[in-house]
JSON list of C-alpha atoms in Angstrom, two decimals:
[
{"chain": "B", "resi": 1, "resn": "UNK", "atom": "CA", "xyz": [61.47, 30.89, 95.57]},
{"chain": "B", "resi": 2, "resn": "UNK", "atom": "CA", "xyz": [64.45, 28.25, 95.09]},
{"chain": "B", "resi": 3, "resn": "UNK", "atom": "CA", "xyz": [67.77, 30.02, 95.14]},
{"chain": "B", "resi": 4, "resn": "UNK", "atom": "CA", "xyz": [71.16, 28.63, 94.33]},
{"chain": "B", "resi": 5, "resn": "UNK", "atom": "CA", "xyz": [74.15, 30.14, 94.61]},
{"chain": "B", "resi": 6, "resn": "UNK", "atom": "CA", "xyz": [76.92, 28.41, 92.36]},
{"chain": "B", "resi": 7, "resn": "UNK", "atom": "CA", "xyz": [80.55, 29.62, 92.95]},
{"chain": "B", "resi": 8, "resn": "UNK", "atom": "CA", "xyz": [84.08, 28.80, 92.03]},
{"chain": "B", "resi": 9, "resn": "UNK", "atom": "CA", "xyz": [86.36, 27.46, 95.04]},
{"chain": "B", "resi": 10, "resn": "UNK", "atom": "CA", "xyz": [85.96, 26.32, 98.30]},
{"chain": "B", "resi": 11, "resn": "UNK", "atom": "CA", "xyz": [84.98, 28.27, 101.17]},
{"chain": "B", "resi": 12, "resn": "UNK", "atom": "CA", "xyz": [87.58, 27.98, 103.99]},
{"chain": "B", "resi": 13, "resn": "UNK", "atom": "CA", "xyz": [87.59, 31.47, 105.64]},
{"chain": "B", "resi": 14, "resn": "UNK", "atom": "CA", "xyz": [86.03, 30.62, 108.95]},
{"chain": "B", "resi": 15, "resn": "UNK", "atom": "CA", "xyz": [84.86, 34.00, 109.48]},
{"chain": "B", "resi": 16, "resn": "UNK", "atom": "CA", "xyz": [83.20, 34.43, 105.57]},
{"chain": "B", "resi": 17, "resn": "UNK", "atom": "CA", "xyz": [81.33, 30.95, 105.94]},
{"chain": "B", "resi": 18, "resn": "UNK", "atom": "CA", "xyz": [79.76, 32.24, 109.58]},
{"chain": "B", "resi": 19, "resn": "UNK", "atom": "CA", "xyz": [78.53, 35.19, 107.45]},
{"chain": "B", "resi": 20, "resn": "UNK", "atom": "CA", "xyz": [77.04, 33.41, 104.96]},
{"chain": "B", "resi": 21, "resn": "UNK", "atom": "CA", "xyz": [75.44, 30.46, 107.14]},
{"chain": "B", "resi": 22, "resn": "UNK", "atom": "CA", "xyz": [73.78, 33.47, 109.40]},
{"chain": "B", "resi": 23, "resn": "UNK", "atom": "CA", "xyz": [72.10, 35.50, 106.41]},
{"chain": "B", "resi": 24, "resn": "UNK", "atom": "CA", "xyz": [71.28, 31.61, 105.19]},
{"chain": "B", "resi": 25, "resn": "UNK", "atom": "CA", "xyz": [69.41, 30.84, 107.90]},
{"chain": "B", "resi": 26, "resn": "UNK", "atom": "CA", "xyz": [67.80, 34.70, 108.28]},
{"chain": "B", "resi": 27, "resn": "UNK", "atom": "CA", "xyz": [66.51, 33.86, 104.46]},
{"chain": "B", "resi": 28, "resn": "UNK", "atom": "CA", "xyz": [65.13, 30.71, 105.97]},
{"chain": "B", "resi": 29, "resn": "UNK", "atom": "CA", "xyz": [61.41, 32.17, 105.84]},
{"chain": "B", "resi": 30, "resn": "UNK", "atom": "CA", "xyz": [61.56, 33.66, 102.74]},
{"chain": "B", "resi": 31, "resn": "UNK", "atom": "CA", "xyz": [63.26, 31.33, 100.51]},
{"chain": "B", "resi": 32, "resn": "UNK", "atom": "CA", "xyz": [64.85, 28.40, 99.78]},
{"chain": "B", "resi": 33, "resn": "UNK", "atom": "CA", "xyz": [69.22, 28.79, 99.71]},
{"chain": "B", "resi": 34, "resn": "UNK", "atom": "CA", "xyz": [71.26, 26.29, 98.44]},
{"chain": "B", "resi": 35, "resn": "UNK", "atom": "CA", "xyz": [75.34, 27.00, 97.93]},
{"chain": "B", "resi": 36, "resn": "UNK", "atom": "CA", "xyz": [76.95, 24.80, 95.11]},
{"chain": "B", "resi": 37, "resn": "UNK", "atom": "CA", "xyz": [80.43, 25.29, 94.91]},
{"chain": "B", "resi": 38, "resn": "UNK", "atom": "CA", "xyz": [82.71, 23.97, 91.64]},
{"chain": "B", "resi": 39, "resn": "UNK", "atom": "CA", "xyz": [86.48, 23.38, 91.97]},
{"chain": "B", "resi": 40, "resn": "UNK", "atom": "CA", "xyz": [89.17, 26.35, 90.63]},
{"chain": "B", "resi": 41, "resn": "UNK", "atom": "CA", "xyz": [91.18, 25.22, 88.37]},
{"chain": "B", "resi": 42, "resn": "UNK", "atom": "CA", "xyz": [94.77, 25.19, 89.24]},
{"chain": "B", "resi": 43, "resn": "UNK", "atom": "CA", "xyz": [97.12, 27.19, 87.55]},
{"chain": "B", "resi": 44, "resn": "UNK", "atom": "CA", "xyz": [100.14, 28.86, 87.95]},
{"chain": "B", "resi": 45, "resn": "UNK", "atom": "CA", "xyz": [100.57, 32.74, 88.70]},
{"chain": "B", "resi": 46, "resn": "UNK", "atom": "CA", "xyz": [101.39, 33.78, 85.48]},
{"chain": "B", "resi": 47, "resn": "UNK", "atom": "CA", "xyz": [99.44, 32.53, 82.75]},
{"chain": "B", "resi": 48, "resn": "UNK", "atom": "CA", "xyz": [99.05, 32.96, 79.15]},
{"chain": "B", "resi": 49, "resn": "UNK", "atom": "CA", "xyz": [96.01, 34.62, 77.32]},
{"chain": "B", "resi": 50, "resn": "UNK", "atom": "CA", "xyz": [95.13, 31.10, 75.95]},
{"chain": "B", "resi": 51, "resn": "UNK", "atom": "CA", "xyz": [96.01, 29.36, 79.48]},
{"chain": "B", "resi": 52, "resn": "UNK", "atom": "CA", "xyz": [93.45, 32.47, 81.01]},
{"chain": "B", "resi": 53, "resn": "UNK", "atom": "CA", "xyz": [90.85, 31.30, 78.74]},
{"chain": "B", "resi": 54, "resn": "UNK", "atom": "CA", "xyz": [91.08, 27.25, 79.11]},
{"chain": "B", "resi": 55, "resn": "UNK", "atom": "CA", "xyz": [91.10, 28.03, 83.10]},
{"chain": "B", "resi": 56, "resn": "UNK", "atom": "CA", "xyz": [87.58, 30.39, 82.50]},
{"chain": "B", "resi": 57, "resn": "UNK", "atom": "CA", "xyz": [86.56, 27.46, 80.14]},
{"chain": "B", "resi": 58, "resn": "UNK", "atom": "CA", "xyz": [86.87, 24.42, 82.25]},
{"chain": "B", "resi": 59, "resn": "UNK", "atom": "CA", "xyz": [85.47, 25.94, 84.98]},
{"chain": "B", "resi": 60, "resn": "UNK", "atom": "CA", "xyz": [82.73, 27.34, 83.08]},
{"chain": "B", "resi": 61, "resn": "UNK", "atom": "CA", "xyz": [81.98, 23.76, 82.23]},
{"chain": "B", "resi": 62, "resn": "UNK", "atom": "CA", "xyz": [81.25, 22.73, 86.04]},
{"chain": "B", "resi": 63, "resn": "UNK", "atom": "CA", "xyz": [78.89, 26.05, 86.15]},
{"chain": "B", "resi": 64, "resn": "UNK", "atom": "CA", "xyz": [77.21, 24.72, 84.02]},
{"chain": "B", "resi": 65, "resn": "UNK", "atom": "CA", "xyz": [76.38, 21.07, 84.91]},
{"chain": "B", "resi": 66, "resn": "UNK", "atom": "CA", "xyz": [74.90, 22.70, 88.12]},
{"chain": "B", "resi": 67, "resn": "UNK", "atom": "CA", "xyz": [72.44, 25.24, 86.60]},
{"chain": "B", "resi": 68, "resn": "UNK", "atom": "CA", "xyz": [68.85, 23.82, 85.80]},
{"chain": "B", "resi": 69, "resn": "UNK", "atom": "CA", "xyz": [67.47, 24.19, 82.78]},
{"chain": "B", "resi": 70, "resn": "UNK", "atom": "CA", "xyz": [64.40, 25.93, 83.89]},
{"chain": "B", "resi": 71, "resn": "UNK", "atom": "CA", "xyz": [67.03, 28.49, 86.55]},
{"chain": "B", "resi": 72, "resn": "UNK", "atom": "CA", "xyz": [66.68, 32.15, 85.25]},
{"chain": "B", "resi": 73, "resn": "UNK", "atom": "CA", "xyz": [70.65, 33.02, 85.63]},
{"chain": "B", "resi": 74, "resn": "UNK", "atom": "CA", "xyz": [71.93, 36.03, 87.22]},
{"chain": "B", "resi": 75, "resn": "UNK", "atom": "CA", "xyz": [75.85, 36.24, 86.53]},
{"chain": "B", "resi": 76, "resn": "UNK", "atom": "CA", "xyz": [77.83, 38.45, 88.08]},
{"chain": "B", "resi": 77, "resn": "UNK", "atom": "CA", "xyz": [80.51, 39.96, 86.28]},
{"chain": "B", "resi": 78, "resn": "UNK", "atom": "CA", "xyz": [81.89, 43.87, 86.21]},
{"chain": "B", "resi": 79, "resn": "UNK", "atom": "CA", "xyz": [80.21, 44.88, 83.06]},
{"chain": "B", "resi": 80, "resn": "UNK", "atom": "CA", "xyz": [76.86, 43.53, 84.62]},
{"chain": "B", "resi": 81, "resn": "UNK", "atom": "CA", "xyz": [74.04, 46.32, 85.81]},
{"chain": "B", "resi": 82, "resn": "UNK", "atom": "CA", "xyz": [74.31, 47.89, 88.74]},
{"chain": "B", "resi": 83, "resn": "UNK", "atom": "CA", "xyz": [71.77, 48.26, 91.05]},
{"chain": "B", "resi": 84, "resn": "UNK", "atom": "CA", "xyz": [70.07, 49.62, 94.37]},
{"chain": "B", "resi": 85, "resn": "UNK", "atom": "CA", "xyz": [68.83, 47.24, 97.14]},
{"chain": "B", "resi": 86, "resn": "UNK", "atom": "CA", "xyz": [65.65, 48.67, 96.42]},
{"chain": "B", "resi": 87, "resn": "UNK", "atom": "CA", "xyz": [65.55, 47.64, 92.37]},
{"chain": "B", "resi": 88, "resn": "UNK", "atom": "CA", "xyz": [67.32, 44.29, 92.98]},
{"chain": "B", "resi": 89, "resn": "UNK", "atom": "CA", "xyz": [64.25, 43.43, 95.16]},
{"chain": "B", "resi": 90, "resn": "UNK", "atom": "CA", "xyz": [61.85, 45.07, 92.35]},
{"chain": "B", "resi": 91, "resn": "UNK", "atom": "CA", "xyz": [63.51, 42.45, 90.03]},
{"chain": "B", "resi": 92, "resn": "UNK", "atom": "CA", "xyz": [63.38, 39.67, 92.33]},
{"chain": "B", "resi": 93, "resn": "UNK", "atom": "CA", "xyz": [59.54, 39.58, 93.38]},
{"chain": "B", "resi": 94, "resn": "UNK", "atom": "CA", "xyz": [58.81, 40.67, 89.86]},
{"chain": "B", "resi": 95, "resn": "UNK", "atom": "CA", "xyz": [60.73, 36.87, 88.89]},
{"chain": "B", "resi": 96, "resn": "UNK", "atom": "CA", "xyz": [58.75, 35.66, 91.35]},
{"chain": "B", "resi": 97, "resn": "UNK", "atom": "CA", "xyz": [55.21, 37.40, 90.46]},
{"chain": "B", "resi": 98, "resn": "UNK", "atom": "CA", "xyz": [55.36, 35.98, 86.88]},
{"chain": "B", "resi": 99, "resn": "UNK", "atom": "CA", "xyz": [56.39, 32.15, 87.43]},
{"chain": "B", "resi": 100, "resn": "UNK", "atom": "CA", "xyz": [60.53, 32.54, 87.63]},
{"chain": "B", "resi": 101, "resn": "UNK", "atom": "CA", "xyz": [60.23, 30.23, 90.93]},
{"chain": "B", "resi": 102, "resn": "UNK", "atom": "CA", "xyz": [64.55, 28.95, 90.44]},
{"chain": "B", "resi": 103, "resn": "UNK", "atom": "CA", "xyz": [66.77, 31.86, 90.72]},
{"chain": "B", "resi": 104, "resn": "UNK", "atom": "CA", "xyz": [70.80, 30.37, 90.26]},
{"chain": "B", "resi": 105, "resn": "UNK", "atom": "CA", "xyz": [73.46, 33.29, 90.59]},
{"chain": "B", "resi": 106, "resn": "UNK", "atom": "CA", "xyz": [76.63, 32.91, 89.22]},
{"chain": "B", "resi": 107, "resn": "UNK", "atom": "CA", "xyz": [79.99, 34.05, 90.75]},
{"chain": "B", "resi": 108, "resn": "UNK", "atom": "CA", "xyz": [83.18, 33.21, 88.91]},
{"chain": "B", "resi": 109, "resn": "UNK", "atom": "CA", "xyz": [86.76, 32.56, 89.92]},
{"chain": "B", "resi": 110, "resn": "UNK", "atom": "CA", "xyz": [89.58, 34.77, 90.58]},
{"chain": "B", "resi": 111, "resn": "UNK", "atom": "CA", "xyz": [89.81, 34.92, 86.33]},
{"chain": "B", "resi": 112, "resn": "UNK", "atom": "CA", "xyz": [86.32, 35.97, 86.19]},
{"chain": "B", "resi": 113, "resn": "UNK", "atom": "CA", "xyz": [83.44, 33.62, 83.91]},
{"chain": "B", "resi": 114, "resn": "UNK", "atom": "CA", "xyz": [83.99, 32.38, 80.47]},
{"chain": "B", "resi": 115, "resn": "UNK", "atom": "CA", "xyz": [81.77, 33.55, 77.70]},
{"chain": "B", "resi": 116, "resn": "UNK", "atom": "CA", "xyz": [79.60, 30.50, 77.29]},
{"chain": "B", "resi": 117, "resn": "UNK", "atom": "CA", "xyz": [78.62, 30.91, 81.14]},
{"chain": "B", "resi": 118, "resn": "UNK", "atom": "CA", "xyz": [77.51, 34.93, 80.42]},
{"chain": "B", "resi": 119, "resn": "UNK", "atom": "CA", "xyz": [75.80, 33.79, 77.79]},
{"chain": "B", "resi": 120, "resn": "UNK", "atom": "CA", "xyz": [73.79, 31.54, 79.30]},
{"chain": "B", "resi": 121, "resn": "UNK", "atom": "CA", "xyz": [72.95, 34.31, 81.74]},
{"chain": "B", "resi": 122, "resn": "UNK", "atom": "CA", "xyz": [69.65, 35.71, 81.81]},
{"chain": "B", "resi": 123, "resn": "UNK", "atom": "CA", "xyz": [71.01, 39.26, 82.94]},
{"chain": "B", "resi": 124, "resn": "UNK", "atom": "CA", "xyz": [74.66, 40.27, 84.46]},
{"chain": "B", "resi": 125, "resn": "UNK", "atom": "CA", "xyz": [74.40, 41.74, 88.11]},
{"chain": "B", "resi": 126, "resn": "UNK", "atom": "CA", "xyz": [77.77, 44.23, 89.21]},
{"chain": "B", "resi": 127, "resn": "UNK", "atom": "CA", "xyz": [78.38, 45.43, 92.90]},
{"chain": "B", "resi": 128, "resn": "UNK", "atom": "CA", "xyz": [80.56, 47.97, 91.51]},
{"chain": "B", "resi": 129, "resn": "UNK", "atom": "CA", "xyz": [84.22, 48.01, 89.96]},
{"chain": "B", "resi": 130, "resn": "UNK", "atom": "CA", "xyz": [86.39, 47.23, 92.66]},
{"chain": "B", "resi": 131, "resn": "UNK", "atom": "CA", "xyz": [87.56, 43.76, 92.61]},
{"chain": "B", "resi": 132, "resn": "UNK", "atom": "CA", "xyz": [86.49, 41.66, 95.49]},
{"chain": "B", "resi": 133, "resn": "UNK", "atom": "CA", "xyz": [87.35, 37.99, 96.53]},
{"chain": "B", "resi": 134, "resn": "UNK", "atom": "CA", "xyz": [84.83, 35.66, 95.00]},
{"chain": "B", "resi": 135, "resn": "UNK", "atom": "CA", "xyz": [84.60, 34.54, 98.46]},
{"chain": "B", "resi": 136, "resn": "UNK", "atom": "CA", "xyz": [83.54, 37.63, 100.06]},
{"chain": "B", "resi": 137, "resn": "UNK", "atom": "CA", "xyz": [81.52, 38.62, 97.36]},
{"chain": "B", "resi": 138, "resn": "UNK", "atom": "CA", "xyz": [79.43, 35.40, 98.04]},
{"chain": "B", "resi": 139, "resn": "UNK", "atom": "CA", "xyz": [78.69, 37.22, 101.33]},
{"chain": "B", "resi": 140, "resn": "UNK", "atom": "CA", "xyz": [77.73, 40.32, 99.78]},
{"chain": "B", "resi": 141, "resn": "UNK", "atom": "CA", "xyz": [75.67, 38.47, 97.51]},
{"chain": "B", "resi": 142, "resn": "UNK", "atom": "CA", "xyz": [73.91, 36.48, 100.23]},
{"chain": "B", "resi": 143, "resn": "UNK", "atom": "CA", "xyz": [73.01, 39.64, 102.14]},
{"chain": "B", "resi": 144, "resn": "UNK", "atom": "CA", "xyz": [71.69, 41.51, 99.34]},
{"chain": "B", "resi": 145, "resn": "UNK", "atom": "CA", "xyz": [69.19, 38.53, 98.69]},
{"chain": "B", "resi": 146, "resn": "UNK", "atom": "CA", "xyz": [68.32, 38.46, 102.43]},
{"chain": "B", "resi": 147, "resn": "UNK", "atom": "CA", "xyz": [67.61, 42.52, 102.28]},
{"chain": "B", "resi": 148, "resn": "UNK", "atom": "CA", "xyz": [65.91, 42.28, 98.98]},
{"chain": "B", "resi": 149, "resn": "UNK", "atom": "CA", "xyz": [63.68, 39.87, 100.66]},
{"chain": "B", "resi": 150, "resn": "UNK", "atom": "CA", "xyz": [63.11, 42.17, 103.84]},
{"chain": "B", "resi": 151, "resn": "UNK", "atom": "CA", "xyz": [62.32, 44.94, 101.15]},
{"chain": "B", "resi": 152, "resn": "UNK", "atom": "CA", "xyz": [59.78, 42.82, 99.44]},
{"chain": "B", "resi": 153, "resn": "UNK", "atom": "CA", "xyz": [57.83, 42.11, 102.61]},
{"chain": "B", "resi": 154, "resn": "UNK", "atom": "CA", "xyz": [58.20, 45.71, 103.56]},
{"chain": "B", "resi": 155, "resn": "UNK", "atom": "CA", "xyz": [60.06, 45.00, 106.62]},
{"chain": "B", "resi": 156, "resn": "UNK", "atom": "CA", "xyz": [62.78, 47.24, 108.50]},
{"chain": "B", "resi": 157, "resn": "UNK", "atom": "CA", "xyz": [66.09, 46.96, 107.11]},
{"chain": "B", "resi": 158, "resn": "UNK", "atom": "CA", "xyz": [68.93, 48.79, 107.86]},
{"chain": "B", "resi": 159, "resn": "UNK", "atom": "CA", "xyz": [69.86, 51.86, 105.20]}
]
């Protein structure tokens, strides 16, 4: 399985990229990884609806230049489903048992993802309703797709 992880902003926390290049390499043997990050837009603090929604639009626009055509999308966003370890691997070897080989999850900026990236979504993925840093939730992300992958094989994870 090819999967891409496609995120707004650059990664500069030191301690969050470490994270993410150890579960990378852990998913090594059971998948293909590949992180794609698109800039942020920069705006000021406080912005206008309309200014929210051409900041969510132009960087929806980068999103999508880097998802394949053939990728079945996974966006996450807060009114996505949430899920167990256990079903998020269900979901992932049953995209792999019927030909979904490119998996590309989604992770917005701080303003969330603009409508024409959800709708190109395949299905929206939540970790819950607390706000997390896009950032951090890339780790989360990463980890989840590394224990999915541990479920799959039916090897020991930790609960």
């Amino acid at each position: 399985m090819n999967i891409t992880i496609i995120s707004v902003g650059k990664l500069k926390e030191k301690y969050l990229k470490m994270g993410i290049d150890e579960y990378a390499k852990r998913l090594g043997s059971y998948a293909k990884i590949d992180f794609l990050e698109v800039p942020d837009e920069k705006a000021p603090e406080q912005l206008s609806d309309a200014e929210m929604e051409l900041v969510k639009k132009k960087e929806g626009e980068r999103i999508l230049a880097k998802i394949q055509d053939n990728a079945h999308v996974i966006a996450l966003a807060l009114d996505g489903k949430m899920k167990t370890s256990e079903e998020m691997a269900t979901d992932l070897d049953a995209l792999m048992t019927y030909g979904k080989s490119k998996v590309a999850f989604v992770i917005g900026g701080s303003l969330g993802l603009h409508a024409d990236v959800l709708k190109r979504a395949d299905e929206k993925l939540c970790f819950g309703k607390m706000t997390l840093p896009h950032q951090l939730m890339k780790l989360v992300l990463v980890e989840q797709i590394y224990r999915s992958f541990r479920i799959i094989k039916g090897e020991p994870y930790h609960k």
